[in-house]
Amino acid sequence: MSSITTSKVSRWDQHGREHVVLVRKSGGTRQLSCSTCEWRRPAQFLPWLKAEEHLAEAHRATVDPTA
Ligand SMILES: [Zn+2]
């Protein structure tokens, strides 16, 4: 139904830097990849939640620029 195969989760840290995790659909799973570090991870469920977790834990980026 949705033609969107790539999306992203972006958060800002306290210094105003943007950190982005790309969510790419491949087959039945999704691949997360961080643009700030070399973090890569497959996620079957709740990929956006895992992306948010990584951004918060690895980069202390918790500010949602779209909120
Ligand atoms: Zn990262």
GROMACS .gro file of N, CA and C and ligand atoms in nm:
model
  202
    1MET      N    1   0.083  -0.119   0.000
    1MET     CA    2   0.000   0.000   0.000
    1MET      C    3   0.087   0.125   0.000
    2SER      N    4   0.186   0.125   0.084
    2SER     CA    5   0.275   0.240   0.086
    2SER      C    6   0.391   0.217  -0.009
    3SER      N    7   0.426   0.318  -0.085
    3SER     CA    8   0.538   0.304  -0.176
    3SER      C    9   0.668   0.354  -0.113
    4ILE      N   10   0.657   0.401   0.009
    4ILE     CA   11   0.776   0.453   0.076
    4ILE      C   12   0.861   0.337   0.126
    5THR      N   13   0.982   0.329   0.077
    5THR     CA   14   1.070   0.220   0.119
    5THR      C   15   1.183   0.271   0.206
    6THR      N   16   1.204   0.400   0.205
    6THR     CA   17   1.309   0.457   0.290
    6THR      C   18   1.251   0.572   0.370
    7SER      N   19   1.278   0.569   0.498
    7SER     CA   20   1.237   0.681   0.580
    7SER      C   21   1.350   0.707   0.678
    8LYS      N   22   1.333   0.806   0.758
    8LYS     CA   23   1.440   0.838   0.850
    8LYS      C   24   1.385   0.890   0.981
    9VAL      N   25   1.467   0.875   1.083
    9VAL     CA   26   1.437   0.931   1.213
    9VAL      C   27   1.548   1.029   1.245
   10SER      N   28   1.512   1.153   1.267
   10SER     CA   29   1.616   1.251   1.299
   10SER      C   30   1.589   1.314   1.436
   11ARG      N   31   1.697   1.333   1.507
   11ARG     CA   32   1.690   1.397   1.638
   11ARG      C   33   1.805   1.494   1.653
   12TRP      N   34   1.785   1.596   1.732
   12TRP     CA   35   1.892   1.691   1.760
   12TRP      C   36   1.947   1.666   1.900
   13ASP      N   37   2.077   1.691   1.914
   13ASP     CA   38   2.135   1.682   2.047
   13ASP      C   39   2.135   1.821   2.112
   14GLN      N   40   2.195   1.828   2.231
   14GLN     CA   41   2.191   1.956   2.305
   14GLN      C   42   2.267   2.066   2.235
   15HIS      N   43   2.359   2.027   2.145
   15HIS     CA   44   2.439   2.127   2.073
   15HIS      C   45   2.374   2.167   1.941
   16GLY      N   46   2.255   2.117   1.916
   16GLY     CA   47   2.185   2.155   1.795
   16GLY      C   48   2.230   2.078   1.671
   17ARG      N   49   2.309   1.972   1.693
   17ARG     CA   50   2.350   1.892   1.579
   17ARG      C   51   2.245   1.787   1.548
   18GLU      N   52   2.226   1.765   1.419
   18GLU     CA   53   2.126   1.669   1.377
   18GLU      C   54   2.190   1.533   1.357
   19HIS      N   55   2.123   1.431   1.410
   19HIS     CA   56   2.166   1.292   1.389
   19HIS      C   57   2.052   1.219   1.322
   20VAL      N   58   2.085   1.142   1.220
   20VAL     CA   59   1.982   1.078   1.139
   20VAL      C   60   2.006   0.928   1.132
   21VAL      N   61   1.901   0.852   1.156
   21VAL     CA   62   1.904   0.708   1.131
   21VAL      C   63   1.810   0.679   1.015
   22LEU      N   64   1.865   0.620   0.911
   22LEU     CA   65   1.783   0.583   0.796
   22LEU      C   66   1.719   0.448   0.820
   23VAL      N   67   1.593   0.436   0.780
   23VAL     CA   68   1.521   0.309   0.791
   23VAL      C   69   1.490   0.263   0.650
   24ARG      N   70   1.557   0.156   0.609
   24ARG     CA   71   1.541   0.108   0.472
   24ARG      C   72   1.474  -0.028   0.474
   25LYS      N   73   1.371  -0.041   0.395
   25LYS     CA   74   1.298  -0.166   0.390
   25LYS      C   75   1.367  -0.260   0.291
   26SER      N   76   1.394  -0.381   0.335
   26SER     CA   77   1.452  -0.480   0.244
   26SER      C   78   1.387  -0.613   0.273
   27GLY      N   79   1.300  -0.656   0.184
   27GLY     CA   80   1.227  -0.780   0.208
   27GLY      C   81   1.133  -0.765   0.326
   28GLY      N   82   1.134  -0.863   0.413
   28GLY     CA   83   1.042  -0.859   0.526
   28GLY      C   84   1.097  -0.785   0.646
   29THR      N   85   1.221  -0.742   0.635
   29THR     CA   86   1.280  -0.675   0.750
   29THR      C   87   1.321  -0.534   0.713
   30ARG      N   88   1.366  -0.460   0.810
   30ARG     CA   89   1.413  -0.324   0.785
   30ARG      C   90   1.555  -0.310   0.835
   31GLN      N   91   1.631  -0.233   0.763
   31GLN     CA   92   1.769  -0.209   0.801
   31GLN      C   93   1.782  -0.066   0.852
   32LEU      N   94   1.836  -0.056   0.971
   32LEU     CA   95   1.862   0.076   1.026
   32LEU      C   96   2.009   0.110   1.004
   33SER      N   97   2.037   0.233   0.966
   33SER     CA   98   2.176   0.275   0.955
   33SER      C   99   2.188   0.419   1.000
   34CYS      N  100   2.282   0.440   1.089
   34CYS     CA  101   2.305   0.573   1.144
   34CYS      C  102   2.400   0.650   1.054
   35SER      N  103   2.369   0.776   1.028
   35SER     CA  104   2.456   0.856   0.942
   35SER      C  105   2.567   0.922   1.021
   36THR      N  106   2.559   0.918   1.153
   36THR     CA  107   2.661   0.980   1.236
   36THR      C  108   2.775   0.884   1.268
   37CYS      N  109   2.739   0.759   1.300
   37CYS     CA  110   2.841   0.661   1.331
   37CYS      C  111   2.819   0.539   1.240
   38GLU      N  112   2.891   0.432   1.268
   38GLU     CA  113   2.884   0.315   1.180
   38GLU      C  114   2.779   0.215   1.226
   39TRP      N  115   2.688   0.259   1.310
   39TRP     CA  116   2.588   0.169   1.365
   39TRP      C  117   2.494   0.117   1.257
   40ARG      N  118   2.480  -0.014   1.252
   40ARG     CA  119   2.389  -0.078   1.157
   40ARG      C  120   2.311  -0.184   1.233
   41ARG      N  121   2.184  -0.198   1.198
   41ARG     CA  122   2.107  -0.299   1.269
   41ARG      C  123   1.980  -0.335   1.193
   42PRO      N  124   1.955  -0.465   1.181
   42PRO     CA  125   1.826  -0.505   1.125
   42PRO      C  126   1.719  -0.498   1.232
   43ALA      N  127   1.598  -0.464   1.193
   43ALA     CA  128   1.489  -0.457   1.289
   43ALA      C  129   1.360  -0.503   1.223
   44GLN      N  130   1.301  -0.607   1.280
   44GLN     CA  131   1.174  -0.654   1.224
   44GLN      C  132   1.057  -0.574   1.277
   45PHE      N  133   1.067  -0.539   1.405
   45PHE     CA  134   0.955  -0.470   1.468
   45PHE      C  135   1.001  -0.335   1.522
   46LEU      N  136   0.913  -0.239   1.513
   46LEU     CA  137   0.936  -0.107   1.572
   46LEU      C  138   1.073  -0.050   1.538
   47PRO      N  139   1.108  -0.043   1.409
   47PRO     CA  140   1.241   0.009   1.373
   47PRO      C  141   1.261   0.153   1.418
   48TRP      N  142   1.152   0.231   1.419
   48TRP     CA  143   1.166   0.372   1.456
   48TRP      C  144   1.197   0.386   1.604
   49LEU      N  145   1.142   0.295   1.681
   49LEU     CA  146   1.170   0.298   1.825
   49LEU      C  147   1.316   0.265   1.850
   50LYS      N  148   1.369   0.165   1.779
   50LYS     CA  149   1.510   0.129   1.795
   50LYS      C  150   1.600   0.241   1.747
   51ALA      N  151   1.558   0.308   1.642
   51ALA     CA  152   1.637   0.422   1.593
   51ALA      C  153   1.641   0.532   1.698
   52GLU      N  154   1.527   0.559   1.759
   52GLU     CA  155   1.522   0.662   1.863
   52GLU      C  156   1.610   0.624   1.981
   53GLU      N  157   1.608   0.496   2.016
   53GLU     CA  158   1.690   0.448   2.127
   53GLU      C  159   1.838   0.470   2.098
   54HIS      N  160   1.878   0.436   1.976
   54HIS     CA  161   2.019   0.453   1.941
   54HIS      C  162   2.059   0.600   1.946
   55LEU      N  163   1.976   0.686   1.891
   55LEU     CA  164   2.007   0.828   1.888
   55LEU      C  165   2.019   0.884   2.029
   56ALA      N  166   1.933   0.838   2.118
   56ALA     CA  167   1.935   0.887   2.255
   56ALA      C  168   2.056   0.833   2.331
   57GLU      N  169   2.087   0.704   2.311
   57GLU     CA  170   2.194   0.642   2.390
   57GLU      C  171   2.332   0.676   2.335
   58ALA      N  172   2.348   0.673   2.204
   58ALA     CA  173   2.481   0.690   2.145
   58ALA      C  174   2.515   0.837   2.124
   59HIS      N  175   2.415   0.918   2.099
   59HIS     CA  176   2.444   1.057   2.063
   59HIS      C  177   2.374   1.158   2.153
   60ARG      N  178   2.303   1.109   2.251
   60ARG     CA  179   2.227   1.196   2.341
   60ARG      C  180   2.141   1.294   2.262
   61ALA      N  181   2.085   1.244   2.152
   61ALA     CA  182   2.001   1.329   2.068
   61ALA      C  183   1.855   1.288   2.091
   62THR      N  184   1.784   1.375   2.158
   62THR     CA  185   1.647   1.340   2.197
   62THR      C  186   1.545   1.444   2.154
   63VAL      N  187   1.591   1.550   2.088
   63VAL     CA  188   1.499   1.656   2.049
   63VAL      C  189   1.444   1.627   1.910
   64ASP      N  190   1.313   1.611   1.902
   64ASP     CA  191   1.249   1.583   1.775
   64ASP      C  192   1.226   1.715   1.699
   65PRO      N  193   1.294   1.734   1.588
   65PRO     CA  194   1.281   1.863   1.516
   65PRO      C  195   1.143   1.882   1.454
   66THR      N  196   1.067   1.773   1.440
   66THR     CA  197   0.935   1.786   1.379
   66THR      C  198   0.827   1.806   1.483
   67ALA      N  199   0.863   1.794   1.611
   67ALA     CA  200   0.762   1.805   1.717
   67ALA      C  201   0.727   1.952   1.744
   68ZN      ZN  202   2.492   0.656   1.565
   0.00000   0.00000   0.00000
